[in-house]
Short mmCIF file of C-alpha atoms and ligand atoms in Angstrom, two decimals:
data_model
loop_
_atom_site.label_atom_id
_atom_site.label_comp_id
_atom_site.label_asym_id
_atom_site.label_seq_id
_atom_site.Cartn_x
_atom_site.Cartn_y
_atom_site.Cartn_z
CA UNK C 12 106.95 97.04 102.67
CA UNK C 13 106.37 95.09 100.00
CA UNK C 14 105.41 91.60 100.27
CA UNK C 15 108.03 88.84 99.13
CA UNK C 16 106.46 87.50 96.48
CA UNK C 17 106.11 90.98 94.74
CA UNK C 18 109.94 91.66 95.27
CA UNK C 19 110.20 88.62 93.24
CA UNK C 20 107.93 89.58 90.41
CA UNK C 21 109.67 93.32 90.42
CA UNK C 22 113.13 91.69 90.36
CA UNK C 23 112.45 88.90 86.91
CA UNK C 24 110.19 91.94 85.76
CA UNK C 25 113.24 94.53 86.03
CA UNK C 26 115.68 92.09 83.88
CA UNK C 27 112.75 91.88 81.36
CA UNK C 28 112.84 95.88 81.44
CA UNK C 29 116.44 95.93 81.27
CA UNK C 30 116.23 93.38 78.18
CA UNK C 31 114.10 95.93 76.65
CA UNK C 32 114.88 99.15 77.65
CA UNK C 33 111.10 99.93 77.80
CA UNK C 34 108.42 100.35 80.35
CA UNK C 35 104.80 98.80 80.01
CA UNK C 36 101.83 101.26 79.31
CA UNK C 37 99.19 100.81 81.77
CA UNK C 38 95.91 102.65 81.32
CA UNK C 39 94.31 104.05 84.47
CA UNK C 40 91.25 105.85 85.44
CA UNK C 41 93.46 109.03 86.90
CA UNK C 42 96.14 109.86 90.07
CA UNK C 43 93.09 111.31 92.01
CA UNK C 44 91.96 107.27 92.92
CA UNK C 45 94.27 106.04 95.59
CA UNK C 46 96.17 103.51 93.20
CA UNK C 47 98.33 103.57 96.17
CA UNK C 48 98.60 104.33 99.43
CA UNK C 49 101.40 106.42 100.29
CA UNK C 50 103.45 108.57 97.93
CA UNK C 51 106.89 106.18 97.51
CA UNK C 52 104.10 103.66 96.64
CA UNK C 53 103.27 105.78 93.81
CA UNK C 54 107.29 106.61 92.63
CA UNK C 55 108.11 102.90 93.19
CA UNK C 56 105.29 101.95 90.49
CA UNK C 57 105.96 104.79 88.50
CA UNK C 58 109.78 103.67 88.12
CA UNK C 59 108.53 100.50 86.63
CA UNK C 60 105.27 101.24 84.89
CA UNK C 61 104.00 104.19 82.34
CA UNK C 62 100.78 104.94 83.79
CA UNK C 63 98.54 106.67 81.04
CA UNK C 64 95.14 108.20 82.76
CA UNK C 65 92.14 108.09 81.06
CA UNK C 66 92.38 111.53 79.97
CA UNK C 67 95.47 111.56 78.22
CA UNK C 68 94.73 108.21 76.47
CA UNK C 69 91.24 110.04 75.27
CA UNK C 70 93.28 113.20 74.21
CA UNK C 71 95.97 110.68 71.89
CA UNK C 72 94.14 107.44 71.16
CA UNK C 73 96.40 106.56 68.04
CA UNK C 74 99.38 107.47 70.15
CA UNK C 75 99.17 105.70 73.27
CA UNK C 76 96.23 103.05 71.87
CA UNK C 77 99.15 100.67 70.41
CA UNK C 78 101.07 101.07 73.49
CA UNK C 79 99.13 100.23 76.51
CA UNK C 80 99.33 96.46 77.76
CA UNK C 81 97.63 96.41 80.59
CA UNK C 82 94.62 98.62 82.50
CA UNK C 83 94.05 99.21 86.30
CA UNK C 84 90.67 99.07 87.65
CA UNK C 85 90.15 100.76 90.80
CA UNK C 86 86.36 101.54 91.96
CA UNK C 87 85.03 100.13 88.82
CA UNK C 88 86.85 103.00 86.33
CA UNK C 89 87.42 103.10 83.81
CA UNK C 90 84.92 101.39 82.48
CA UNK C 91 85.55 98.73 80.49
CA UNK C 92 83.56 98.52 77.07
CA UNK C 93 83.59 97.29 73.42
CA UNK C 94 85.05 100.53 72.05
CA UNK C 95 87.78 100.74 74.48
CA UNK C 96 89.37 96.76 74.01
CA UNK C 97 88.95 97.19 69.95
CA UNK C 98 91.64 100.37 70.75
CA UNK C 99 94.04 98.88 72.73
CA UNK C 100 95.61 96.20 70.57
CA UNK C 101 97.96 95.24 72.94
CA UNK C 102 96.00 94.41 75.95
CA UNK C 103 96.99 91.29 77.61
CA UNK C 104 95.54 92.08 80.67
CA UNK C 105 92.67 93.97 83.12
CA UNK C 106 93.64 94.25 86.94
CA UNK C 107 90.58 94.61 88.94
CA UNK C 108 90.89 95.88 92.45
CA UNK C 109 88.82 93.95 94.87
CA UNK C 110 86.60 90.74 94.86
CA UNK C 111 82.78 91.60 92.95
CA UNK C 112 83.41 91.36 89.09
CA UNK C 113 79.40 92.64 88.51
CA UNK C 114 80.26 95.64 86.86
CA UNK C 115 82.46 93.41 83.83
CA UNK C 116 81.35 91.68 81.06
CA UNK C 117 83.38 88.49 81.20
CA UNK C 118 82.09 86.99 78.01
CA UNK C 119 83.43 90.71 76.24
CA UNK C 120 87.18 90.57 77.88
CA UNK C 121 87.48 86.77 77.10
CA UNK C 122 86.62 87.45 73.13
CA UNK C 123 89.66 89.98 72.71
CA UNK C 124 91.72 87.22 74.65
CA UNK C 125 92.59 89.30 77.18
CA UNK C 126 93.33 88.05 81.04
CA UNK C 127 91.79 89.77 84.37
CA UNK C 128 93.06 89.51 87.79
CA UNK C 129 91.21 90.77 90.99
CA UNK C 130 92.21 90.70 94.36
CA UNK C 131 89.79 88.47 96.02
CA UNK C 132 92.34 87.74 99.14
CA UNK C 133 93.21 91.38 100.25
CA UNK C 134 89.51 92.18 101.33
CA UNK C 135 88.23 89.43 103.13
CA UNK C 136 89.26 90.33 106.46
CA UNK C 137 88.82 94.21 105.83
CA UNK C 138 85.03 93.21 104.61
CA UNK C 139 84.40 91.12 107.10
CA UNK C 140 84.88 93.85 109.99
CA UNK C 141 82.91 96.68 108.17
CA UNK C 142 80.09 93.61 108.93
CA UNK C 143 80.29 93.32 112.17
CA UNK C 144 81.00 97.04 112.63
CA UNK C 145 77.58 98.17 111.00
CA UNK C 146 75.85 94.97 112.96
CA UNK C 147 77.17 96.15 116.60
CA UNK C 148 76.35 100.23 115.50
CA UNK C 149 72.75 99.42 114.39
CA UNK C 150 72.09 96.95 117.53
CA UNK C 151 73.33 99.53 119.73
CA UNK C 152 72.20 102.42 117.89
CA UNK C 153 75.67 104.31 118.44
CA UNK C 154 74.91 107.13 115.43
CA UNK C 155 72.06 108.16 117.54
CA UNK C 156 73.89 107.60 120.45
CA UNK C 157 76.82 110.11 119.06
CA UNK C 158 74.12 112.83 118.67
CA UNK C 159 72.62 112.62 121.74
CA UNK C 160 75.93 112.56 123.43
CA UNK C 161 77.37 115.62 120.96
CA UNK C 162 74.02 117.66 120.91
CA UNK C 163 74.44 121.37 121.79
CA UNK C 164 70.95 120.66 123.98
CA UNK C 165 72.03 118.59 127.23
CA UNK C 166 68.93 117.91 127.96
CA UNK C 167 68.48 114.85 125.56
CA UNK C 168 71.36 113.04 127.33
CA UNK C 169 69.98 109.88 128.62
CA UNK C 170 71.75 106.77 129.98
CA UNK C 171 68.57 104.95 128.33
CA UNK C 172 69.82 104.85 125.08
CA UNK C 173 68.24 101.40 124.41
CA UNK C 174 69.65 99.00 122.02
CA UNK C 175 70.14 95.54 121.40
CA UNK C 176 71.84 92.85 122.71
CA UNK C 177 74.04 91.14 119.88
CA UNK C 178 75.43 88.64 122.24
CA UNK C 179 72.89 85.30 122.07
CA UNK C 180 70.85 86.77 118.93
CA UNK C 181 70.81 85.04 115.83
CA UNK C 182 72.91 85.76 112.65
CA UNK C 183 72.09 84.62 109.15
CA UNK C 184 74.69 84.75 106.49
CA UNK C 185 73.85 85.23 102.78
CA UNK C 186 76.40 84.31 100.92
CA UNK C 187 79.08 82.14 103.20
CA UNK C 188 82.20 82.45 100.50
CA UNK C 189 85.67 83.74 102.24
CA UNK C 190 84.39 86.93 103.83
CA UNK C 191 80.67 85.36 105.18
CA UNK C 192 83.09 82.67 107.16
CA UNK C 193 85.22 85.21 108.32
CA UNK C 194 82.14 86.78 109.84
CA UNK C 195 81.06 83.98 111.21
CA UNK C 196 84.16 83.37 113.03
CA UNK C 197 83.93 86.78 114.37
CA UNK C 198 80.16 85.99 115.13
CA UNK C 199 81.09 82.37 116.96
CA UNK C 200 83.26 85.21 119.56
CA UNK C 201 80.34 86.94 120.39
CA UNK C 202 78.36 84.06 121.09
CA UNK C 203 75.73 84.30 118.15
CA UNK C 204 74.05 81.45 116.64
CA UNK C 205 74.91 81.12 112.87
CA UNK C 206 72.80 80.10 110.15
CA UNK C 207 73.73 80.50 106.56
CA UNK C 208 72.16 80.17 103.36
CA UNK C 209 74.84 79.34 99.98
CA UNK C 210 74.77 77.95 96.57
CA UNK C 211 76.67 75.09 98.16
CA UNK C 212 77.09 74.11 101.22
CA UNK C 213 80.24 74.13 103.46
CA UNK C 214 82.11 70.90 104.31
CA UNK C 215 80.42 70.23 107.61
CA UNK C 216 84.28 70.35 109.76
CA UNK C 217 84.02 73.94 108.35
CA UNK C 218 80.38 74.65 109.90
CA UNK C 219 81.43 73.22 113.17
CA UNK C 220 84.33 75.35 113.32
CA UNK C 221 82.24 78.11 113.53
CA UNK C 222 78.87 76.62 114.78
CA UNK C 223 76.97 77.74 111.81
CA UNK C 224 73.91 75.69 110.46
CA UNK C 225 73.24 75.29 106.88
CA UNK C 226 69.67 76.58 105.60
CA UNK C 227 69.00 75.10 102.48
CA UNK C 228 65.77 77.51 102.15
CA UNK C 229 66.35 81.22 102.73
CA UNK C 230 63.22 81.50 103.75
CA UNK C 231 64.17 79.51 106.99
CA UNK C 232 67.49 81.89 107.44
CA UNK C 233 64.94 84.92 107.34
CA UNK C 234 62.58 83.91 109.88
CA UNK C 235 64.72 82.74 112.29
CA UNK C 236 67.51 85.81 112.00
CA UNK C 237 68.01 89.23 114.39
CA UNK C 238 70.26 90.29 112.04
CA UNK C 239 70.39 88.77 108.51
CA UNK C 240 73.52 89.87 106.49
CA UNK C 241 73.85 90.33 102.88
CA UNK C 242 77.84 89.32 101.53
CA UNK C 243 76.94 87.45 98.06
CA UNK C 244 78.11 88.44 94.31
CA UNK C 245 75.43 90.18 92.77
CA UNK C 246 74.94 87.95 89.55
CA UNK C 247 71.28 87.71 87.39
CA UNK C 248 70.32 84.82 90.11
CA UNK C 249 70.95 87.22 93.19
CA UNK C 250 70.10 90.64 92.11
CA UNK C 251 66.77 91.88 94.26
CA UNK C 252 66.73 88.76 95.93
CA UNK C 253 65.30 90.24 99.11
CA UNK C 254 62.06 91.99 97.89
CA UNK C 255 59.04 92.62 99.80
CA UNK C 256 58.22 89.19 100.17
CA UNK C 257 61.46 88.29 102.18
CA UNK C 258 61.55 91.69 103.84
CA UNK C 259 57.85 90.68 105.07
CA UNK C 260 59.37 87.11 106.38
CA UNK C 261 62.14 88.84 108.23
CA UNK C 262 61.11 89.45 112.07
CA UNK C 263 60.25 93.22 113.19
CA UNK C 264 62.98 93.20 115.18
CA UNK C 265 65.31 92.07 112.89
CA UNK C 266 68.00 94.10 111.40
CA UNK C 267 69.55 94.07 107.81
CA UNK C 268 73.12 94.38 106.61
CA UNK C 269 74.37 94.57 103.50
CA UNK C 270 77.93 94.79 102.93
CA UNK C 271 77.85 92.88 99.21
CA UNK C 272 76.14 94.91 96.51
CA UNK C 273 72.77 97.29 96.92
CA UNK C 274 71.18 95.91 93.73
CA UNK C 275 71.03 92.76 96.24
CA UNK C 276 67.99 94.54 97.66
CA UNK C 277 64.97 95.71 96.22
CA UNK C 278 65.47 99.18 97.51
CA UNK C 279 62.10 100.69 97.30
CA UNK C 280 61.06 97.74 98.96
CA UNK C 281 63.43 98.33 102.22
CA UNK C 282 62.01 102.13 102.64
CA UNK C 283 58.52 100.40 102.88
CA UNK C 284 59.84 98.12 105.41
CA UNK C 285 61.82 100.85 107.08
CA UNK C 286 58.98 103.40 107.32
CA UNK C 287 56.36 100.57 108.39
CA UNK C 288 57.92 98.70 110.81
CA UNK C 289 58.10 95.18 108.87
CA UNK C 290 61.66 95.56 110.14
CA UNK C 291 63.57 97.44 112.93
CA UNK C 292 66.34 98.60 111.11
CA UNK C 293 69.38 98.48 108.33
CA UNK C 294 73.09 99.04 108.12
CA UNK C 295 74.10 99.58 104.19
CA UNK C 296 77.24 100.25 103.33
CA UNK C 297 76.33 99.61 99.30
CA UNK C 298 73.24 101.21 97.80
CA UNK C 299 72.07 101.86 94.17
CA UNK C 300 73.07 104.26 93.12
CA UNK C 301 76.11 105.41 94.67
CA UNK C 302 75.87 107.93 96.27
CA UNK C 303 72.46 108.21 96.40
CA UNK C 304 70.54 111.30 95.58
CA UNK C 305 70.02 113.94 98.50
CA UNK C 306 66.67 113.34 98.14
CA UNK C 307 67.25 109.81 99.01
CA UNK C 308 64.65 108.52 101.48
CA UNK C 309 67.11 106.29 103.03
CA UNK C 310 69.22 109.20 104.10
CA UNK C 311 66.32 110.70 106.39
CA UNK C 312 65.61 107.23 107.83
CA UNK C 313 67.06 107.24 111.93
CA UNK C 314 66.79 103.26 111.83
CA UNK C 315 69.58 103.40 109.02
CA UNK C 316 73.23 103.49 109.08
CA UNK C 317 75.05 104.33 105.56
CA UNK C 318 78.52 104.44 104.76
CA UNK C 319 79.92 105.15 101.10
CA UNK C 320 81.14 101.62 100.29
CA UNK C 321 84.08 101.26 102.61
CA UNK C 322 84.02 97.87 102.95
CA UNK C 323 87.99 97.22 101.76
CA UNK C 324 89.13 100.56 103.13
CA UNK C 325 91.65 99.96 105.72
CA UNK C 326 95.18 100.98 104.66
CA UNK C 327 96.28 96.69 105.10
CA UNK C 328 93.73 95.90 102.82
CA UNK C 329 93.84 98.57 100.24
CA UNK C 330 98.03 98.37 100.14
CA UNK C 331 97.53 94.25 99.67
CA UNK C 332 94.95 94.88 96.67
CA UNK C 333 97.45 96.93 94.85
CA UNK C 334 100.46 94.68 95.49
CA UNK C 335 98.32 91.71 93.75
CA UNK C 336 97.50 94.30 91.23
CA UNK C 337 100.78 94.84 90.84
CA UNK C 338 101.79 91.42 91.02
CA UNK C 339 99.46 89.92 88.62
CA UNK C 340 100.18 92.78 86.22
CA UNK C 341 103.81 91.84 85.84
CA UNK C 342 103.25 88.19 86.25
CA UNK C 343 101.12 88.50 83.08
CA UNK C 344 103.63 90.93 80.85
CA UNK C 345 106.40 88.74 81.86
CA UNK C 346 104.44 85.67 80.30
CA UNK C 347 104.18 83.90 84.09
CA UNK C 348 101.96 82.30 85.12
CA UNK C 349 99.14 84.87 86.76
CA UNK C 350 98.48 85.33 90.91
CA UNK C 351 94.53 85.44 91.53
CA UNK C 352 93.81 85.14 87.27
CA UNK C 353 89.70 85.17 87.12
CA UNK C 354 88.79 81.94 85.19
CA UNK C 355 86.91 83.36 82.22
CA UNK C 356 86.01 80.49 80.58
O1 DGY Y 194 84.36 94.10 95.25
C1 DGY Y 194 84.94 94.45 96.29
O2 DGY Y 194 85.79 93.75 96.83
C2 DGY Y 194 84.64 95.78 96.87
O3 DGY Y 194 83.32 96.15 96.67
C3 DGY Y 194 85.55 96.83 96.25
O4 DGY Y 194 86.35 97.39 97.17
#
């Protein structure tokens, strides 16, 4: 069902049609990405929009070049570059699906005056449970757990799987923006203590919601933390900001999420910390690159869990991000005023 709002938009954007007798061009990577989720998602859209993939816009640049208004990003493509904005005179605006903007160059889309839209709303709560999800599966060690319990060989069964408890343990948030508090109110339920390290810090009603204490040094948030998890915007300030120096201030039994971007970590630095026993284990569900190679050394590590960047990959949340999509798409043709519009100055 579609939400209210985007009724709203479809119903002052159908008039416009109507006016015009013409549907928008909007450039998209191809129909393999799920640009929807279900298949009268995809005829709805199609009613209203003239989706032109990649391919066919690469195969007739001077025919559909003039044409296209808009461009969906899903899962970063297409990728969004001088040569493609300086053929598409027409673009008022980029649609990006989900909250990290890392992989767009602001200062380029803001010179060719075009608008962008993400959908920083539909992931939170989505994100926020792939957290806790790799958190409880590396304390308790359930991957392991699943082969011992699945092995062909009985004999490895063992009520002794050990793990750890999460209830009581200490959590430290990097990055405490709308999906780190979500966490946090998840963590409050299972009776963890909360620190968290920001740019700025929360208004202190919103710490005591959730019991979480601010650490103005992340040094601090390291030391103290079982599990220290990783939900920031990867930006030239945060990229490798845990290196071997804050891997080595982390406690050996401390686990390591990241949920926000891999460049967060120095990878090469986390084997070393993995293989040595600075710390007990990770849960990464964002590397670099992605995937990673076969040859990966992460991939043979048993104190790892990986999982190919799933973070927003529920059907609710993936269904929301394409109704803002949608919704700031046609807000913006239709010369409205534009539902989750990135500031780009
Ligand atoms: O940026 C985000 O929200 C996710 O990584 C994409 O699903």
């Amino acid at each position: 069902m579609a939400s209210l709002r985007t009724l709203k938009f479809l119903r002052q954007f159908h008039q416009k049609i109507m006016q015009n007798q013409k549907l928008p061009c909007v450039l998209i990577n191809s129909f393999e990405e799920p640009y929807c989720v279900n298949e009268d998602h995809v005829a709805d859209l199609k009613k209203r929009l003239n989706f032109v993939t990649m391919q066919e816009f690469l195969e007739n640049k001077t025919h559909f070049g003039p044409k296209i208004q808009a461009i969906y990003i899903w899962g970063g493509k297409p990728v969004i570059d001088k040569e493609l904005l300086q053929s598409l005179p027409t673009l008022k605006i980029i649609v990006n699906s989900g909250a990290g903007l890392d992989h767009l160059d602001l200062n380029l889309i803001a010179s060719f005056g075009v608008k962008l839209a993400n959908t920083p709303h539909a992931v939170t709560n989505s994100t926020a449970d792939m957290g806790m999800a790799l958190l409880l599966a590396s304390a308790r060690r359930i991957l392991e757990g699943n082969e011992v319990a699945t092995s062909p060989d009985t004999k490895s069964f063992s009520i002794n799987w050990m793990g750890q408890e999460v209830t009581g343990s200490t959590l430290g948030i990097i990055g405490m923006g709308k999906i780190g508090y979500k966490i946090a109110q998840r963590a409050k339920a299972f009776e963890m203590k909360i620190l968290y390290h920001n740019r700025n810090r929360r208004k202190v009603e919103e710490e005591q919601a959730v019991g979480a204490y601010y650490c103005a040094k992340l040094d601090e948030l390291l030391q103290q933390s079982d599990f220290v998890l990783l939900i920031t915007p990867l930006t030239p300030q945060t990229y490798k900001m845990i290196g071997k120096r804050e891997l080595g201030l982390m406690k050996p039994t401390a686990t390591l999420i990241n949920i926000g971007r891999g460049q967060l970590v120095d990878q090469d630095a986390l084997v070393e910390a993995l293989q040595t026993g600075i710390i007990k284990a990770a849960g990464l569900d964002v590397t670099y690159p992605e995937p990673l190679p076969r040859s990966h050394p992460l991939l043979k590590l048993k104190n790892v869990i990986l999982t190919p960047h799933i973070g927003s990959a529920t059907h609710q949340s993936r269904r929301l991000m394409m109704e803002n999509m949608v919704e700031s798409l046609l807000a913006a043709l239709s010369g409205l005023s534009i539902p989750n519009e990135v500031n780009l100055k």
